[in-house]
Amino acid sequence: MTCVVFGVTGGIAAYKAVEVVRRLAERGLDVRVIMTEHATRLVGPDTFRAVSGNPVSVRLFDAPGPAMEHISLARAADLVVVAPATANILAKMAHGLADDLLSTTLLATRAPVLVAPAMNREMYRHPATQDNLRKLRERGVHVVGPESGALACGEEGEGRMAEPPAIVEAALHILGLRGDLSGHRVLVTAGGTREPLDPVRFIGNRSSGKMGHALAETARELGAEVVLVSGPTSLPAPPGVERVMVETAEEMRREVLSRFAGCSAVVMAAAVADFTPARKSEEKIKRGGREGLTVELVPTPDILGELCARRSPGQVLVGFAAETGDLLEKARKKLDDKGVDILVANDVSRPGFGFDSDLNQAVILFRDGREEELDVMPKRELALRIWKAVSGLLGSVGGQVPAQT
Ligand code: CTP
């Protein structure tokens, strides 16, 4: 099992390291966390123990038994990550100081090392820190970030730790773990569309965009080149993903179709409006004097239907079905009607999952009749399951996805 020794030092960004460790463990890596004493003031070792599934080491002389822990960890490591890496640990690394478990392990290891610096901008800019980073780079240490933005000290500037997906991607890259989607370009749609009634009002739906964003983020981590076409959302664009923002079903159709040709797979996670107002009023519709208001709606283009009709052999198409009641029956029918390779069906009438939640429960239905009923799980985990299903088809069907009828 590939072993990542993960050092956490005493920066405020230590809380973000929890997410990095969780994601590395989720990818099947054996993650061994070493915390500095200062780091334990910011996040409890138990949190890292829970997300890594391994004991957490803090002190040099704590380990039970005769083994020298810094040596055993240094030897076991296929990669050492330090995130956040404070100015202090960078200085110690640059000068070969070894006065705690993490710095001794770093001195004793021959594994590649990745650091994610995080500190106040003046500390980052200081010639001492810059010299240390230069020295470390020259020695082959990999550096991810820092980014510019709001810092924990209340200032703005360079010094913010890189976001967890960027650190995970850098780590996987160094380990040479090519993802299942490596070499593929995929397109994901997310969020709900908005169909305008007048300049201020629209018909929308409750989709948050979380499932589509989780799909885009995980596809990137699995090595794909990713385009995300998203309806309005407050979610940030996942790092490394090209995001195209749209409002209406028609705009989504245009952006998706124009990018479809070079894609190995398309996952339509967007809640596309099925109907749009027949006319958009150029002026704001006034209440004055009206007894009521009837809006005529006309169908929107069926984007997934068009993709199925236009697809080339080998392109894998995934649809979503949000249903209320008789989930499997409706999903099987939709899989056939739409002509997709995979349909992800979820029951949106169940409280607590689906719209705006971080959790989802779904059934993955394949065109060949296989059905995978999944437990309730975080949307990221569901996204990874969906990509596993997609990559299975990309691998086995190759250039022979049957033409749709
Ligand atoms: N979809 C699409 N274009 C539309 C509507 C939906 O591409 N105009 C896609 C969605 O992104 C989703 C799938 O089709 O992947 C199924 O959407 P859903 O609304 O559940 O299905 P509909 O075909 O609209 O059928 P229903 O009458 O059950 O709503």
CSV table of C-alpha atoms and ligand atoms in Angstrom, one decimal:
chain,number,residue,atom,x,y,z
A,1,MET,CA,0.0,0.0,0.0
A,2,THR,CA,1.3,3.4,-0.9
A,3,CYS,CA,2.3,5.3,2.2
A,4,VAL,CA,2.0,9.1,2.6
A,5,VAL,CA,3.6,10.6,5.7
A,6,PHE,CA,1.6,13.8,6.3
A,7,GLY,CA,3.2,16.5,8.4
A,8,VAL,CA,0.9,19.1,10.0
A,9,THR,CA,2.6,22.2,11.4
A,10,GLY,CA,1.1,25.0,13.5
A,11,GLY,CA,-0.6,27.3,10.9
A,12,ILE,CA,-4.2,28.3,11.1
A,13,ALA,CA,-4.7,26.4,7.8
A,14,ALA,CA,-4.2,23.1,9.8
A,15,TYR,CA,-7.9,22.7,9.8
A,16,LYS,CA,-7.8,22.5,5.9
A,17,ALA,CA,-5.2,19.7,6.2
A,18,VAL,CA,-8.0,17.5,7.6
A,19,GLU,CA,-9.7,17.7,4.2
A,20,VAL,CA,-6.5,16.9,2.4
A,21,VAL,CA,-5.8,13.8,4.6
A,22,ARG,CA,-9.4,12.7,4.2
A,23,ARG,CA,-9.2,12.9,0.4
A,24,LEU,CA,-5.8,11.0,0.3
A,25,ALA,CA,-7.2,8.3,2.5
A,26,GLU,CA,-10.3,8.1,0.3
A,27,ARG,CA,-8.0,7.4,-2.6
A,28,GLY,CA,-6.8,4.2,-0.8
A,29,LEU,CA,-3.5,5.7,0.4
A,30,ASP,CA,-2.0,4.7,3.8
A,31,VAL,CA,-1.8,8.2,5.4
A,32,ARG,CA,0.4,8.5,8.6
A,33,VAL,CA,0.0,11.9,10.2
A,34,ILE,CA,2.7,13.6,12.2
A,35,MET,CA,1.7,16.7,14.0
A,36,THR,CA,4.0,19.3,15.6
A,37,GLU,CA,3.2,20.3,19.2
A,38,HIS,CA,1.9,23.7,17.9
A,39,ALA,CA,-0.4,22.0,15.4
A,40,THR,CA,-2.1,20.1,18.2
A,41,ARG,CA,-3.1,23.5,19.7
A,42,LEU,CA,-5.1,24.1,16.5
A,43,VAL,CA,-6.6,20.8,15.6
A,44,GLY,CA,-6.9,17.7,17.8
A,45,PRO,CA,-4.9,14.6,16.8
A,46,ASP,CA,-8.1,12.6,17.2
A,47,THR,CA,-9.5,14.4,14.1
A,48,PHE,CA,-6.6,13.3,12.0
A,49,ARG,CA,-6.8,9.8,13.5
A,50,ALA,CA,-10.5,9.6,12.4
A,51,VAL,CA,-9.9,10.8,8.9
A,52,SER,CA,-6.7,8.8,8.2
A,53,GLY,CA,-7.8,5.7,10.0
A,54,ASN,CA,-4.2,5.5,11.6
A,55,PRO,CA,-2.7,6.6,14.8
A,56,VAL,CA,-1.3,10.1,14.9
A,57,SER,CA,2.3,10.8,16.0
A,58,VAL,CA,3.4,13.9,17.8
A,59,ARG,CA,6.4,13.4,20.0
A,60,LEU,CA,9.8,11.9,19.2
A,61,PHE,CA,10.0,9.5,22.2
A,62,ASP,CA,6.3,8.5,22.5
A,63,ALA,CA,6.3,5.5,20.3
A,64,PRO,CA,5.8,2.2,22.1
A,65,GLY,CA,8.5,-0.5,21.5
A,66,PRO,CA,12.1,-0.3,20.4
A,67,ALA,CA,11.5,1.1,16.9
A,68,MET,CA,12.7,4.6,16.2
A,69,GLU,CA,9.6,6.1,14.9
A,70,HIS,CA,11.2,8.9,12.9
A,71,ILE,CA,13.3,6.3,11.1
A,72,SER,CA,10.5,3.8,10.5
A,73,LEU,CA,8.1,6.6,9.2
A,74,ALA,CA,10.9,8.0,7.0
A,75,ARG,CA,11.5,4.6,5.5
A,76,ALA,CA,7.9,3.7,5.1
A,77,ALA,CA,7.1,6.9,3.2
A,78,ASP,CA,6.5,6.9,-0.5
A,79,LEU,CA,5.9,10.6,-0.2
A,80,VAL,CA,6.1,13.1,2.7
A,81,VAL,CA,3.6,16.0,2.5
A,82,VAL,CA,3.8,19.0,4.9
A,83,ALA,CA,0.6,21.1,4.9
A,84,PRO,CA,0.4,23.6,6.2
A,85,ALA,CA,4.2,24.3,6.1
A,86,THR,CA,5.0,27.3,8.3
A,87,ALA,CA,8.0,29.6,7.8
A,88,ASN,CA,9.5,27.8,10.7
A,89,ILE,CA,9.4,24.2,9.2
A,90,LEU,CA,10.7,25.5,5.9
A,91,ALA,CA,13.6,27.1,7.7
A,92,LYS,CA,14.4,23.9,9.6
A,93,MET,CA,14.2,21.9,6.4
A,94,ALA,CA,16.4,24.3,4.5
A,95,HIS,CA,19.1,24.1,7.3
A,96,GLY,CA,18.8,20.5,8.3
A,97,LEU,CA,17.5,21.1,11.8
A,98,ALA,CA,15.9,18.1,13.5
A,99,ASP,CA,14.4,18.9,16.9
A,100,ASP,CA,11.0,17.1,16.8
A,101,LEU,CA,9.4,14.1,15.2
A,102,LEU,CA,8.4,15.9,11.9
A,103,SER,CA,11.7,17.6,11.3
A,104,THR,CA,13.7,14.5,12.1
A,105,THR,CA,11.6,12.4,9.8
A,106,LEU,CA,12.1,15.0,7.0
A,107,LEU,CA,15.8,14.8,7.5
A,108,ALA,CA,15.8,11.0,7.6
A,109,THR,CA,13.6,10.3,4.6
A,110,ARG,CA,14.7,9.7,1.0
A,111,ALA,CA,11.1,9.9,-0.2
A,112,PRO,CA,10.0,12.9,-2.3
A,113,VAL,CA,8.7,15.8,-0.3
A,114,LEU,CA,5.8,18.2,-1.0
A,115,VAL,CA,5.2,21.3,1.0
A,116,ALA,CA,2.2,23.7,1.0
A,117,PRO,CA,3.5,26.9,2.6
A,118,ALA,CA,1.0,29.0,4.6
A,119,MET,CA,1.9,32.1,6.5
A,120,ASN,CA,1.5,35.9,6.9
A,121,ARG,CA,2.4,37.7,3.7
A,122,GLU,CA,5.3,39.6,5.2
A,123,MET,CA,6.8,36.3,6.6
A,124,TYR,CA,6.4,34.8,3.2
A,125,ARG,CA,8.0,37.7,1.4
A,126,HIS,CA,10.9,37.9,3.9
A,127,PRO,CA,14.2,37.2,2.1
A,128,ALA,CA,14.9,34.5,4.6
A,129,THR,CA,11.8,32.5,3.7
A,130,GLN,CA,12.3,33.1,0.0
A,131,ASP,CA,15.9,31.9,0.3
A,132,ASN,CA,14.8,28.8,2.2
A,133,LEU,CA,12.2,28.0,-0.4
A,134,ARG,CA,14.7,28.5,-3.2
A,135,LYS,CA,17.1,26.1,-1.5
A,136,LEU,CA,14.4,23.5,-1.0
A,137,ARG,CA,13.3,23.8,-4.6
A,138,GLU,CA,16.9,23.3,-5.7
A,139,ARG,CA,17.1,20.2,-3.6
A,140,GLY,CA,14.0,18.8,-5.4
A,141,VAL,CA,11.4,19.6,-2.8
A,142,HIS,CA,8.0,20.1,-4.5
A,143,VAL,CA,6.1,23.3,-3.5
A,144,VAL,CA,2.4,23.8,-4.0
A,145,GLY,CA,1.0,27.4,-3.5
A,146,PRO,CA,0.8,29.6,-1.6
A,147,GLU,CA,-2.1,31.5,-3.1
A,148,SER,CA,-3.1,35.2,-2.7
A,149,GLY,CA,-6.2,36.1,-0.8
A,150,ALA,CA,-7.5,36.8,2.7
A,151,LEU,CA,-5.0,35.6,5.3
A,152,ALA,CA,-5.8,34.3,8.8
A,153,CYS,CA,-4.1,37.4,10.3
A,154,GLY,CA,-6.7,39.6,8.7
A,155,GLU,CA,-4.5,40.9,5.9
A,156,GLU,CA,-4.7,40.3,2.2
A,157,GLY,CA,-1.9,38.9,0.1
A,158,GLU,CA,0.2,36.0,-0.8
A,159,GLY,CA,0.6,33.3,1.9
A,160,ARG,CA,-2.7,31.4,1.9
A,161,MET,CA,-2.3,27.7,1.8
A,162,ALA,CA,-3.2,26.1,-1.6
A,163,GLU,CA,-6.7,24.6,-1.5
A,164,PRO,CA,-7.1,20.9,-0.6
A,165,PRO,CA,-7.8,19.6,-4.2
A,166,ALA,CA,-4.7,21.3,-5.5
A,167,ILE,CA,-2.5,19.7,-2.7
A,168,VAL,CA,-4.1,16.3,-3.4
A,169,GLU,CA,-3.6,16.6,-7.1
A,170,ALA,CA,0.1,17.6,-6.6
A,171,ALA,CA,0.6,14.6,-4.2
A,172,LEU,CA,-1.0,12.1,-6.6
A,173,HIS,CA,1.0,13.5,-9.5
A,174,ILE,CA,4.3,13.0,-7.6
A,175,LEU,CA,3.3,9.5,-6.7
A,176,GLY,CA,2.7,8.8,-10.3
A,177,LEU,CA,-0.9,7.7,-9.6
A,178,ARG,CA,-2.4,8.3,-12.9
A,179,GLY,CA,-6.2,8.6,-12.3
A,180,ASP,CA,-8.7,6.4,-14.1
A,181,LEU,CA,-9.7,9.3,-16.3
A,182,SER,CA,-6.2,10.3,-17.2
A,183,GLY,CA,-5.9,11.3,-20.8
A,184,HIS,CA,-9.7,11.9,-21.1
A,185,ARG,CA,-11.6,15.1,-21.5
A,186,VAL,CA,-15.0,15.1,-19.8
A,187,LEU,CA,-17.9,17.5,-19.6
A,188,VAL,CA,-20.1,17.9,-16.6
A,189,THR,CA,-23.2,20.1,-16.2
A,190,ALA,CA,-24.3,21.4,-12.8
A,191,GLY,CA,-27.0,23.4,-11.1
A,192,GLY,CA,-30.4,24.5,-12.2
A,193,THR,CA,-31.2,26.7,-15.2
A,194,ARG,CA,-33.2,29.9,-14.9
A,195,GLU,CA,-35.8,30.7,-17.4
A,196,PRO,CA,-36.6,34.4,-17.5
A,197,LEU,CA,-40.2,35.8,-17.3
A,198,ASP,CA,-39.1,39.4,-17.4
A,199,PRO,CA,-35.9,41.3,-16.6
A,200,VAL,CA,-36.1,40.6,-12.9
A,201,ARG,CA,-38.0,37.3,-12.5
A,202,PHE,CA,-37.3,33.8,-13.6
A,203,ILE,CA,-38.5,30.2,-13.2
A,204,GLY,CA,-35.9,28.2,-11.4
A,205,ASN,CA,-35.5,25.1,-9.3
A,206,ARG,CA,-33.9,24.0,-6.1
A,207,SER,CA,-30.7,22.5,-7.5
A,208,SER,CA,-27.6,23.8,-5.7
A,209,GLY,CA,-25.0,22.6,-8.2
A,210,LYS,CA,-23.2,20.6,-5.4
A,211,MET,CA,-23.4,17.2,-7.2
A,212,GLY,CA,-22.1,18.6,-10.5
A,213,HIS,CA,-19.3,20.5,-8.8
A,214,ALA,CA,-18.3,17.3,-6.9
A,215,LEU,CA,-18.3,15.4,-10.2
A,216,ALA,CA,-16.1,18.1,-11.9
A,217,GLU,CA,-13.7,18.2,-8.9
A,218,THR,CA,-13.3,14.4,-8.6
A,219,ALA,CA,-12.8,14.0,-12.4
A,220,ARG,CA,-10.0,16.5,-12.2
A,221,GLU,CA,-8.4,14.5,-9.3
A,222,LEU,CA,-8.7,11.4,-11.4
A,223,GLY,CA,-6.6,13.0,-14.1
A,224,ALA,CA,-9.3,14.2,-16.6
A,225,GLU,CA,-9.4,17.5,-18.4
A,226,VAL,CA,-12.7,18.9,-17.2
A,227,VAL,CA,-15.2,21.4,-18.5
A,228,LEU,CA,-18.0,22.3,-16.2
A,229,VAL,CA,-21.1,24.0,-17.6
A,230,SER,CA,-23.0,25.4,-14.7
A,231,GLY,CA,-26.2,27.2,-14.0
A,232,PRO,CA,-26.0,30.0,-11.4
A,233,THR,CA,-24.5,28.9,-8.1
A,234,SER,CA,-22.5,30.4,-5.2
A,235,LEU,CA,-20.1,27.5,-5.3
A,236,PRO,CA,-16.5,28.3,-6.3
A,237,ALA,CA,-15.1,26.8,-9.5
A,238,PRO,CA,-13.1,23.6,-8.6
A,239,PRO,CA,-9.4,24.2,-9.1
A,240,GLY,CA,-8.0,23.2,-12.5
A,241,VAL,CA,-11.5,23.0,-14.0
A,242,GLU,CA,-12.7,25.2,-16.9
A,243,ARG,CA,-16.1,26.5,-15.8
A,244,VAL,CA,-18.6,28.1,-18.1
A,245,MET,CA,-21.5,29.8,-16.4
A,246,VAL,CA,-24.9,29.8,-18.1
A,247,GLU,CA,-28.4,30.9,-17.2
A,248,THR,CA,-31.0,29.3,-19.4
A,249,ALA,CA,-31.5,25.8,-20.8
A,250,GLU,CA,-30.9,27.2,-24.3
A,251,GLU,CA,-27.5,28.7,-23.2
A,252,MET,CA,-26.6,25.4,-21.6
A,253,ARG,CA,-27.5,23.5,-24.8
A,254,ARG,CA,-25.3,25.8,-26.8
A,255,GLU,CA,-22.3,25.6,-24.5
A,256,VAL,CA,-22.6,21.8,-24.1
A,257,LEU,CA,-23.1,21.0,-27.8
A,258,SER,CA,-20.2,23.2,-28.9
A,259,ARG,CA,-17.8,21.3,-26.6
A,260,PHE,CA,-19.2,17.8,-27.1
A,261,ALA,CA,-17.1,16.6,-29.9
A,262,GLY,CA,-13.7,16.2,-28.1
A,263,CYS,CA,-15.2,14.6,-24.9
A,264,SER,CA,-14.9,11.0,-23.8
A,265,ALA,CA,-17.8,11.3,-21.4
A,266,VAL,CA,-20.6,13.8,-20.5
A,267,VAL,CA,-22.4,13.7,-17.2
A,268,MET,CA,-25.6,15.7,-17.2
A,269,ALA,CA,-26.0,16.5,-13.5
A,270,ALA,CA,-27.8,19.8,-14.2
A,271,ALA,CA,-31.4,20.2,-13.3
A,272,VAL,CA,-32.4,21.6,-16.7
A,273,ALA,CA,-35.8,23.3,-16.8
A,274,ASP,CA,-38.2,21.3,-18.9
A,275,PHE,CA,-40.3,24.3,-19.8
A,276,THR,CA,-39.5,28.0,-20.4
A,277,PRO,CA,-41.9,30.9,-20.8
A,278,ALA,CA,-43.1,31.2,-24.4
A,279,ARG,CA,-42.4,35.0,-24.2
A,280,LYS,CA,-40.0,37.0,-22.1
A,281,SER,CA,-41.5,40.4,-21.3
A,282,GLU,CA,-38.9,43.1,-22.0
A,283,GLU,CA,-40.5,45.3,-19.3
A,284,LYS,CA,-41.0,44.2,-15.7
A,285,ILE,CA,-44.5,42.7,-15.4
A,286,LYS,CA,-46.6,45.0,-13.3
A,287,ARG,CA,-49.2,43.9,-10.8
A,288,GLY,CA,-51.4,46.9,-11.3
A,289,GLY,CA,-55.0,46.2,-12.2
A,290,ARG,CA,-54.5,42.5,-13.0
A,291,GLU,CA,-56.9,39.9,-11.7
A,292,GLY,CA,-54.3,37.2,-12.2
A,293,LEU,CA,-51.5,36.2,-14.5
A,294,THR,CA,-51.3,33.2,-16.9
A,295,VAL,CA,-47.9,32.3,-18.2
A,296,GLU,CA,-47.6,30.1,-21.3
A,297,LEU,CA,-44.7,27.7,-21.2
A,298,VAL,CA,-43.1,25.8,-24.0
A,299,PRO,CA,-40.7,22.9,-23.8
A,300,THR,CA,-36.9,23.5,-23.6
A,301,PRO,CA,-34.6,21.5,-25.9
A,302,ASP,CA,-33.7,18.1,-24.5
A,303,ILE,CA,-29.9,18.5,-24.2
A,304,LEU,CA,-29.2,14.9,-23.3
A,305,GLY,CA,-31.5,13.7,-26.1
A,306,GLU,CA,-29.5,15.7,-28.6
A,307,LEU,CA,-26.2,14.4,-27.2
A,308,CYS,CA,-27.5,10.8,-27.6
A,309,ALA,CA,-28.5,11.5,-31.2
A,310,ARG,CA,-25.2,13.1,-32.1
A,311,ARG,CA,-22.7,11.0,-30.2
A,312,SER,CA,-19.7,9.3,-31.8
A,313,PRO,CA,-18.8,5.7,-31.0
A,314,GLY,CA,-17.0,5.4,-27.6
A,315,GLN,CA,-18.5,8.5,-26.0
A,316,VAL,CA,-20.1,7.6,-22.7
A,317,LEU,CA,-23.3,9.5,-21.7
A,318,VAL,CA,-24.6,9.7,-18.1
A,319,GLY,CA,-28.0,11.1,-17.2
A,320,PHE,CA,-29.5,11.9,-13.8
A,321,ALA,CA,-33.1,11.2,-12.8
A,322,ALA,CA,-34.6,13.1,-9.9
A,323,GLU,CA,-37.8,11.3,-9.2
A,324,THR,CA,-40.5,11.2,-6.5
A,325,GLY,CA,-41.8,7.7,-5.9
A,326,ASP,CA,-41.4,4.4,-7.8
A,327,LEU,CA,-37.7,5.3,-8.3
A,328,LEU,CA,-36.4,2.1,-9.9
A,329,GLU,CA,-39.4,1.7,-12.3
A,330,LYS,CA,-39.2,5.3,-13.5
A,331,ALA,CA,-35.4,5.1,-13.7
A,332,ARG,CA,-35.4,2.0,-15.9
A,333,LYS,CA,-37.8,3.6,-18.3
A,334,LYS,CA,-35.8,6.8,-18.4
A,335,LEU,CA,-32.6,4.9,-19.1
A,336,ASP,CA,-34.3,3.3,-22.1
A,337,ASP,CA,-36.1,6.4,-23.3
A,338,LYS,CA,-33.0,8.6,-23.1
A,339,GLY,CA,-30.6,6.1,-24.6
A,340,VAL,CA,-27.8,6.9,-22.0
A,341,ASP,CA,-25.2,4.4,-20.9
A,342,ILE,CA,-25.6,5.1,-17.2
A,343,LEU,CA,-28.5,6.7,-15.3
A,344,VAL,CA,-28.0,7.9,-11.8
A,345,ALA,CA,-31.4,8.0,-10.1
A,346,ASN,CA,-32.3,9.5,-6.8
A,347,ASP,CA,-35.5,9.9,-4.9
A,348,VAL,CA,-35.8,13.7,-4.2
A,349,SER,CA,-38.9,13.3,-2.0
A,350,ARG,CA,-36.7,11.8,0.8
A,351,PRO,CA,-35.9,14.6,3.3
A,352,GLY,CA,-32.3,15.3,4.1
A,353,PHE,CA,-30.6,14.2,0.8
A,354,GLY,CA,-30.5,15.5,-2.6
A,355,PHE,CA,-31.1,19.2,-3.2
A,356,ASP,CA,-28.7,21.5,-1.4
A,357,SER,CA,-27.5,18.6,0.8
A,358,ASP,CA,-23.9,17.3,1.0
A,359,LEU,CA,-25.3,13.8,1.0
A,360,ASN,CA,-27.1,11.8,-1.6
A,361,GLN,CA,-28.5,8.4,-2.1
A,362,ALA,CA,-28.7,7.0,-5.5
A,363,VAL,CA,-29.0,3.9,-7.7
A,364,ILE,CA,-26.7,3.6,-10.6
A,365,LEU,CA,-28.3,1.9,-13.6
A,366,PHE,CA,-26.3,0.6,-16.5
A,367,ARG,CA,-27.6,0.0,-20.0
A,368,ASP,CA,-26.6,-3.6,-19.8
A,369,GLY,CA,-29.0,-4.2,-17.0
A,370,ARG,CA,-26.7,-3.9,-14.0
A,371,GLU,CA,-28.0,-1.9,-11.1
A,372,GLU,CA,-26.0,-0.7,-8.1
A,373,GLU,CA,-28.0,0.5,-5.1
A,374,LEU,CA,-25.8,2.7,-3.0
A,375,ASP,CA,-26.0,3.8,0.6
A,376,VAL,CA,-26.4,7.4,1.7
A,377,MET,CA,-23.0,8.9,1.1
A,378,PRO,CA,-21.3,12.3,0.6
A,379,LYS,CA,-21.8,13.7,-2.9
A,380,ARG,CA,-18.0,13.5,-3.5
A,381,GLU,CA,-18.1,9.8,-2.8
A,382,LEU,CA,-21.0,9.3,-5.1
A,383,ALA,CA,-19.2,11.3,-7.7
A,384,LEU,CA,-16.2,8.9,-7.4
A,385,ARG,CA,-18.6,5.9,-7.8
A,386,ILE,CA,-20.0,7.5,-10.9
A,387,TRP,CA,-16.6,8.0,-12.5
A,388,LYS,CA,-15.7,4.4,-11.6
A,389,ALA,CA,-18.7,3.3,-13.6
A,390,VAL,CA,-17.8,5.6,-16.4
A,391,SER,CA,-14.2,4.6,-16.6
A,392,GLY,CA,-15.3,0.9,-16.6
A,393,LEU,CA,-17.2,1.6,-19.8
A,394,LEU,CA,-14.5,3.7,-21.3
A,395,GLY,CA,-12.1,0.8,-20.7
A,396,SER,CA,-14.3,-2.1,-21.8
A,397,VAL,CA,-16.4,-0.6,-24.5
A,398,GLY,CA,-13.5,1.5,-26.0
A,399,GLY,CA,-14.5,2.7,-29.4
A,400,GLN,CA,-17.6,0.5,-29.6
A,401,VAL,CA,-20.4,2.2,-27.7
A,402,PRO,CA,-23.3,0.9,-29.7
A,403,ALA,CA,-25.2,3.5,-31.8
A,404,GLN,CA,-28.3,4.6,-30.2
A,405,THR,CA,-31.7,3.7,-31.5
B,1,CTP,N1,-32.1,17.1,-19.3
B,1,CTP,C1,-31.6,17.7,-20.4
B,1,CTP,N2,-32.3,18.6,-21.0
B,1,CTP,C2,-33.6,19.0,-20.6
B,1,CTP,C3,-34.1,18.4,-19.4
B,1,CTP,C4,-33.3,17.4,-18.8
B,1,CTP,O1,-30.5,17.3,-20.9
B,1,CTP,N3,-34.2,19.9,-21.2
B,1,CTP,C5,-31.3,16.0,-18.6
B,1,CTP,C6,-31.0,16.3,-17.2
B,1,CTP,O2,-29.7,16.9,-17.0
B,1,CTP,C7,-30.9,14.9,-16.6
B,1,CTP,C8,-31.8,14.1,-17.5
B,1,CTP,O3,-32.0,14.8,-18.6
B,1,CTP,O4,-29.6,14.3,-16.7
B,1,CTP,C9,-33.1,13.7,-16.9
B,1,CTP,O5,-33.8,14.9,-16.4
B,1,CTP,P1,-35.3,14.8,-15.8
B,1,CTP,O6,-35.8,16.2,-15.7
B,1,CTP,O7,-35.4,13.9,-14.7
B,1,CTP,O8,-36.0,14.1,-17.0
B,1,CTP,P2,-36.9,14.5,-18.1
B,1,CTP,O9,-36.5,14.0,-19.4
B,1,CTP,O10,-37.1,16.0,-18.0
B,1,CTP,O11,-38.2,13.8,-17.7
B,1,CTP,P3,-39.4,14.0,-16.6
B,1,CTP,O12,-40.6,14.2,-17.4
B,1,CTP,O13,-39.3,12.8,-15.7
B,1,CTP,O14,-39.0,15.3,-15.8
